[in-house]
Coordinates of N, CA and C in Angstrom, one line a residue:
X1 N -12.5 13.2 22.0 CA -11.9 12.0 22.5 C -11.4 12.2 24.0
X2 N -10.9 13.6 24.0 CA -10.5 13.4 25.4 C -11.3 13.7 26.4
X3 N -12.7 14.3 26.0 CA -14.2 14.7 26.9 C -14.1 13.7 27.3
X4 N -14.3 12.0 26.4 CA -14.4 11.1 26.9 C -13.8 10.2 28.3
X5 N -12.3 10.3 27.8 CA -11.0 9.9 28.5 C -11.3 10.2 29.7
X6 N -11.1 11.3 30.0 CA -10.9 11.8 31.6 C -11.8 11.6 32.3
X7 N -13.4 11.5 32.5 CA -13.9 11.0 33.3 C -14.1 9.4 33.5
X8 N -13.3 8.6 32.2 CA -13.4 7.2 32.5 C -12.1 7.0 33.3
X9 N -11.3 7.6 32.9 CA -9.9 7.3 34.2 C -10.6 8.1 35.7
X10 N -10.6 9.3 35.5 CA -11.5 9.4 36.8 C -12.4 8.2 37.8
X11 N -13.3 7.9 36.7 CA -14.4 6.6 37.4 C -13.3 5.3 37.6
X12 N -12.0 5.2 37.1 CA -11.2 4.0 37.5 C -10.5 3.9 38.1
X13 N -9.8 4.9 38.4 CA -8.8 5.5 39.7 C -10.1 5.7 41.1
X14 N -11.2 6.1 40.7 CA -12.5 6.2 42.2 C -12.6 4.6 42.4
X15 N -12.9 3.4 41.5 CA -13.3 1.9 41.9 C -12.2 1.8 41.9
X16 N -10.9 1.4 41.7 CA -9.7 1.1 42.2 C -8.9 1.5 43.3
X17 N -9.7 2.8 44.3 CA -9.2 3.3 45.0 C -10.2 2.6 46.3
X18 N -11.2 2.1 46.0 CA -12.1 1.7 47.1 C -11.6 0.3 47.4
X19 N -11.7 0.3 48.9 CA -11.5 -0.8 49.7 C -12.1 -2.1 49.5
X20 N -11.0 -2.9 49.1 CA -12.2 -4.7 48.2 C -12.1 -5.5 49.6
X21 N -12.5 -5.0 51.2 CA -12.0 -6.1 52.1 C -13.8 -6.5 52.7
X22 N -13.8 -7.7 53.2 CA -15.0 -8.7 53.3 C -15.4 -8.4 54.5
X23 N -14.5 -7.4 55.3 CA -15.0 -6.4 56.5 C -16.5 -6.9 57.1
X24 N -16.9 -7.7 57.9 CA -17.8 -7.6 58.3 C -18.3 -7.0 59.5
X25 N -19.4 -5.9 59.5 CA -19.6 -5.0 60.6 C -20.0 -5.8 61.9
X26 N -19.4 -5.2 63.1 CA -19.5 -5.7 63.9 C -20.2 -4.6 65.3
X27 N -20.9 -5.4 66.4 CA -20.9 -4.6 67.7 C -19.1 -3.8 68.4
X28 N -18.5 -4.1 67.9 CA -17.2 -3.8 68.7 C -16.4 -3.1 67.7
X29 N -16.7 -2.7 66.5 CA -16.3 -2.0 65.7 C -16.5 -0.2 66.0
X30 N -18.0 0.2 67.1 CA -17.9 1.2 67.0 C -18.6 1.9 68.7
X31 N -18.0 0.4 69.3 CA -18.9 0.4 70.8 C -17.5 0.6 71.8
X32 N -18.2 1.0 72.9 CA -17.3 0.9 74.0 C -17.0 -0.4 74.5
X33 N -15.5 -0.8 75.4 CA -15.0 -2.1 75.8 C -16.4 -2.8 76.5
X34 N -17.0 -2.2 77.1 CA -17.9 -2.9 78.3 C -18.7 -3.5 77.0
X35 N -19.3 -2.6 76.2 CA -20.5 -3.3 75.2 C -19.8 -4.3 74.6
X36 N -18.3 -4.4 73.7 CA -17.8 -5.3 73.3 C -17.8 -6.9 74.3
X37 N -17.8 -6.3 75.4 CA -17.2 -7.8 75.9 C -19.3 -8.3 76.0
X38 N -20.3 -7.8 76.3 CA -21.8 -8.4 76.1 C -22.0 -8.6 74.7
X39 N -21.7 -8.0 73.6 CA -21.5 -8.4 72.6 C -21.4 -10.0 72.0
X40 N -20.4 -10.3 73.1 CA -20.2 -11.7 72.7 C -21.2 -12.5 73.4
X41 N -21.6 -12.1 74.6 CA -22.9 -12.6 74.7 C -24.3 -13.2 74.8
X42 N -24.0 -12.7 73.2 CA -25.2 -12.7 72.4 C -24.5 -13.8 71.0
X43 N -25.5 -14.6 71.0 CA -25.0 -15.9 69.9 C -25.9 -15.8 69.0
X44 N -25.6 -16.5 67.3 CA -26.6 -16.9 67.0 C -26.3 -18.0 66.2
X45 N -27.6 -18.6 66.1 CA -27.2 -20.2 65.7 C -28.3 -21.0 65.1
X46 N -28.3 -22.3 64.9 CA -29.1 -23.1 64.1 C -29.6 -22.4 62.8
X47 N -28.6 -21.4 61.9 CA -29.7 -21.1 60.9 C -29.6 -22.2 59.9
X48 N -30.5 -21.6 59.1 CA -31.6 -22.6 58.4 C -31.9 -21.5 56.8
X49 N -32.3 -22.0 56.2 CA -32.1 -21.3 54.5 C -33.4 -21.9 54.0
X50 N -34.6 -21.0 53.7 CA -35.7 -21.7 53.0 C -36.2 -21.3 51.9
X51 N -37.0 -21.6 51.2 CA -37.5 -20.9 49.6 C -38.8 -21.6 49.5
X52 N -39.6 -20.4 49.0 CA -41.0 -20.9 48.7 C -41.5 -19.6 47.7
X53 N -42.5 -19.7 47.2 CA -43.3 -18.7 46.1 C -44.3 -18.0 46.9
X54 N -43.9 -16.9 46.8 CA -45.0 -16.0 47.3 C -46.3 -15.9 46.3
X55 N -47.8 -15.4 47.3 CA -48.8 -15.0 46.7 C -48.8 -14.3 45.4
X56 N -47.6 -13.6 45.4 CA -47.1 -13.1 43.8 C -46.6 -14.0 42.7
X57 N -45.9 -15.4 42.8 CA -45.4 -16.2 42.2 C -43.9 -15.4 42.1
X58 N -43.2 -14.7 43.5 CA -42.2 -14.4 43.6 C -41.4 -15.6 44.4
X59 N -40.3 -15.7 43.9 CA -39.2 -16.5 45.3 C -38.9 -15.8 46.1
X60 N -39.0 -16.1 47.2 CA -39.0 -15.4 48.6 C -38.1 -16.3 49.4
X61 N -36.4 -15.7 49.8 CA -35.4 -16.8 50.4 C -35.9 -16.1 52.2
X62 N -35.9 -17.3 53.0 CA -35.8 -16.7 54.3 C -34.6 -17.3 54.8
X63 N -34.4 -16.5 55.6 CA -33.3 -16.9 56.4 C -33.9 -17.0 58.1
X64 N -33.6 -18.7 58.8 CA -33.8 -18.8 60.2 C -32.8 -18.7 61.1
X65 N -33.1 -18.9 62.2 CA -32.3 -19.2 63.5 C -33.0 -18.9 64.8
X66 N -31.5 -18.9 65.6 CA -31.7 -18.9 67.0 C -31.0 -17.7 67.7
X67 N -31.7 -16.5 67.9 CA -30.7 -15.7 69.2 C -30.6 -16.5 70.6
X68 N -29.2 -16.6 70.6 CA -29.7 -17.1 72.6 C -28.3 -16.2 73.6
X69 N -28.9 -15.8 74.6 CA -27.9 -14.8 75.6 C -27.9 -15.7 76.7
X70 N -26.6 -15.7 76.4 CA -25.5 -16.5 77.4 C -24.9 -15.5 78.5
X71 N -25.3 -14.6 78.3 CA -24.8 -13.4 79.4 C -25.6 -13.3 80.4
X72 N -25.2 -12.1 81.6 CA -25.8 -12.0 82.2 C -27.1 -11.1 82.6
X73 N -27.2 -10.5 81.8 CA -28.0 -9.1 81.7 C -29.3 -9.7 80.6
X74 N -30.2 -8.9 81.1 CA -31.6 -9.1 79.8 C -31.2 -8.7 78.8
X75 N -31.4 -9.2 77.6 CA -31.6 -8.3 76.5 C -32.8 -7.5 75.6
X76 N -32.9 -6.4 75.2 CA -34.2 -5.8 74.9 C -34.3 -5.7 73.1
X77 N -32.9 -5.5 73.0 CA -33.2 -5.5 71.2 C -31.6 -5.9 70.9
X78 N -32.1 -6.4 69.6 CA -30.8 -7.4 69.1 C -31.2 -7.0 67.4
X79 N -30.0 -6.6 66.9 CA -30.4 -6.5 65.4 C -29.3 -7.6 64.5
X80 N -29.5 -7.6 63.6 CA -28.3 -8.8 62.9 C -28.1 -8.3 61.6
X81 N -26.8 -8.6 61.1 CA -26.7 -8.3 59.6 C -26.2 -9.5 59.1
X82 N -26.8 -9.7 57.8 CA -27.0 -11.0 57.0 C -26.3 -9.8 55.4
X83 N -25.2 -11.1 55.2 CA -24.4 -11.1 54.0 C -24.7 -11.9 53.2
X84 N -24.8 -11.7 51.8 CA -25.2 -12.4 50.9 C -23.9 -12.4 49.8
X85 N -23.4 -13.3 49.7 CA -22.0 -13.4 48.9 C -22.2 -14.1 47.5
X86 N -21.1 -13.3 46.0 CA -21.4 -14.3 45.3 C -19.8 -15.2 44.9
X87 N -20.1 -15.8 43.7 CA -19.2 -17.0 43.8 C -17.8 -16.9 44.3
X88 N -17.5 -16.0 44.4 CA -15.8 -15.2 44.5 C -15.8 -15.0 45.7
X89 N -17.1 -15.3 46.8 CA -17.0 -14.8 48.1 C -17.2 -13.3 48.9
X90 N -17.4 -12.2 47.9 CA -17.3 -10.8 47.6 C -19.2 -10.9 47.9
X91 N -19.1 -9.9 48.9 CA -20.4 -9.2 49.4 C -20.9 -8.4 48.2
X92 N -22.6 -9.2 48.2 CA -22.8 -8.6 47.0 C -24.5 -7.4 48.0
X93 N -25.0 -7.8 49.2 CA -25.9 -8.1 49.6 C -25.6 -7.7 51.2
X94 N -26.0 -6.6 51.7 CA -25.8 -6.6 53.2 C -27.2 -5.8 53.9
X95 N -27.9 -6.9 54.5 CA -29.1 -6.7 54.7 C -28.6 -6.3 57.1
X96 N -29.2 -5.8 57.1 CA -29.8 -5.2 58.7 C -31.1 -5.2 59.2
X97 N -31.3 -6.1 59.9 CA -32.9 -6.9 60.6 C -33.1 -6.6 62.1
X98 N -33.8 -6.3 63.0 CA -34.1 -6.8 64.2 C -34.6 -8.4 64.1
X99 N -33.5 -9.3 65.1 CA -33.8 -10.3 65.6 C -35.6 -10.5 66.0
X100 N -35.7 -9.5 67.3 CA -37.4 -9.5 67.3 C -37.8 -8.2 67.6
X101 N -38.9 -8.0 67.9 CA -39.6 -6.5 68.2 C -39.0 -6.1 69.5
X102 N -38.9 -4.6 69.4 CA -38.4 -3.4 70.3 C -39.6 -4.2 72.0
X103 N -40.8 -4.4 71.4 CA -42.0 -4.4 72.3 C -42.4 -6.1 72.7
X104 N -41.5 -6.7 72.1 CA -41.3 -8.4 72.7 C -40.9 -8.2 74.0
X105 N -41.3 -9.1 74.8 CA -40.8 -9.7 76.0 C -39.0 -9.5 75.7
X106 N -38.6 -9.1 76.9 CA -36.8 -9.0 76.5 C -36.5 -10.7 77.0
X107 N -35.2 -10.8 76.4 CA -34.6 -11.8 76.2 C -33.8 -12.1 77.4
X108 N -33.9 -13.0 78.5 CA -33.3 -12.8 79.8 C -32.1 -14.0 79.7
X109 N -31.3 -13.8 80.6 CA -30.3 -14.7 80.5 C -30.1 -16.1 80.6
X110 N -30.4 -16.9 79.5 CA -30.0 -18.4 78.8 C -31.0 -18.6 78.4
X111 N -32.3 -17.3 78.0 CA -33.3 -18.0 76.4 C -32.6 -17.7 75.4
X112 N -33.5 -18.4 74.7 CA -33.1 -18.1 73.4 C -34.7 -17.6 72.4
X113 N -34.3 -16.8 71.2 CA -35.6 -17.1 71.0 C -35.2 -16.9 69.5
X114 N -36.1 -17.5 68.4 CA -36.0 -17.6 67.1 C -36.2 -16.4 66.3
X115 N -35.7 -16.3 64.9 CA -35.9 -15.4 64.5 C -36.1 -15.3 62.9
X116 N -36.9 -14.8 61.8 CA -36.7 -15.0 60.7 C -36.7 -13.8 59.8
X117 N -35.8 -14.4 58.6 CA -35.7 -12.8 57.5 C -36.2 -13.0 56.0
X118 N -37.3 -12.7 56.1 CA -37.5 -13.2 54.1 C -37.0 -12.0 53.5
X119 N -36.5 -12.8 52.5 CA -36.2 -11.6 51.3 C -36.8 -12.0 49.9
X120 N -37.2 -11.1 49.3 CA -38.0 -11.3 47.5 C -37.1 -11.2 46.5
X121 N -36.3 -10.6 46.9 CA -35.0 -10.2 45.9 C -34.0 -10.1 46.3
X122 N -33.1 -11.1 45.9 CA -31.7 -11.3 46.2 C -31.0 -11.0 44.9
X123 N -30.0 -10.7 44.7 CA -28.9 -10.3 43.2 C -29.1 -11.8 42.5
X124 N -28.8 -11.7 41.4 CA -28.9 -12.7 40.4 C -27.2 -13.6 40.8
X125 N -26.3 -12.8 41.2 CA -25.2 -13.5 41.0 C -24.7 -14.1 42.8
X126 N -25.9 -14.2 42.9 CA -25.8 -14.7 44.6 C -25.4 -16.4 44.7
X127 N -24.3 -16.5 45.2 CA -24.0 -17.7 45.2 C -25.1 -19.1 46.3
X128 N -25.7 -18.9 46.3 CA -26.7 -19.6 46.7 C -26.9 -20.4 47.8
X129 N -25.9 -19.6 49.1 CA -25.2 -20.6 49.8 C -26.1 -19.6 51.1
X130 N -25.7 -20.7 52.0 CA -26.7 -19.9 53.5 C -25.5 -18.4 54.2
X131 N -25.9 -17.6 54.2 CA -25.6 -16.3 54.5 C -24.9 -16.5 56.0
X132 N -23.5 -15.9 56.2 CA -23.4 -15.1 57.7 C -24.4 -14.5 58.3
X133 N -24.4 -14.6 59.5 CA -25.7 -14.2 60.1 C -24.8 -13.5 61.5
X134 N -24.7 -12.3 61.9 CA -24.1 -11.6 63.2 C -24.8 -10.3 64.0
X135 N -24.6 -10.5 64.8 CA -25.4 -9.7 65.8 C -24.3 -8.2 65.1
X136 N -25.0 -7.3 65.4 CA -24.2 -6.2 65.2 C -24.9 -4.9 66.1
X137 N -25.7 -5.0 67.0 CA -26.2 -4.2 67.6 C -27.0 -5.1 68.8
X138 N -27.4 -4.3 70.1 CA -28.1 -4.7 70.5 C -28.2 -4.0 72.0
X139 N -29.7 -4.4 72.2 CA -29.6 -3.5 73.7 C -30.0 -4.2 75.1
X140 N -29.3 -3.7 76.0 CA -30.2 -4.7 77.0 C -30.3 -3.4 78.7
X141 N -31.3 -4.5 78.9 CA -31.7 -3.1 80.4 C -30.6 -2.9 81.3
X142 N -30.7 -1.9 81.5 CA -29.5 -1.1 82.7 C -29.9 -1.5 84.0
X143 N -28.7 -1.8 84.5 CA -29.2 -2.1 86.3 C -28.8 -1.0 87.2

């Protein structure tokens, strides 16, 4: 009985001891001031939430939008992380994407350019709602 005991209080005191916060990662979380403030220079917007059946007879959810740099500087790579929450609001799902290719034309100051994320498998207990979508990296040319 007590083989048992002790590693199930063990395993409950380890999940009870982990942090339940909705913390979403950010560019300024682990960047210097100068990158924080271009950081914000980078938007994203108009997304869009679609579903269709793949050639497998899979559901395949994509997620769209729009990067656009409102800054002053080009940008060369932009990555985003998409949260997928379920009914409680609680991150069930944290996916990390480039916006577009390393070897795309860079992104100069006030385009924008579109971007999309399919995914095949999302958790079952995904609340079904359109995902946060946040820049969380990104690079742009040095002058």
């Amino acid at each position: 009985m007590l083989l048992v005991l002790v590693p199930v209080l063990i395993g409950a005191v380890v999940f009870w001891s982990q942090p339940r916060s909705n913390r979403r990662p950010s560019a300024s979380a682990t960047s210097s001031p100068a990158k924080q403030a271009q950081a914000s220079q980078i938007r994203v917007q108009n997304i869009t939430m679609s579903q269709a059946e793949s050639f497998l007879d899979q559901q395949v959810t994509t997620i769209s939008g729009e990067v656009v740099n409102v800054g002053q500087r080009p940008v060369t790579a932009v990555i985003l992380t998409i949260e997928f929450a379920d009914q409680f609001g609680q991150v069930i799902l944290r996916e990390t994407r480039p916006a577009f290719s390393p070897s795309a034309l860079q992104l100069a100051p006030g385009q924008q350019r579109s971007f999309d994320a399919a995914f095949e498998r999302l958790p079952n207990d995904w609340n079904v709602q359109p995902p946060p979508v946040q820049v969380t990296d990104f690079q742009t040319l040095d002058k």
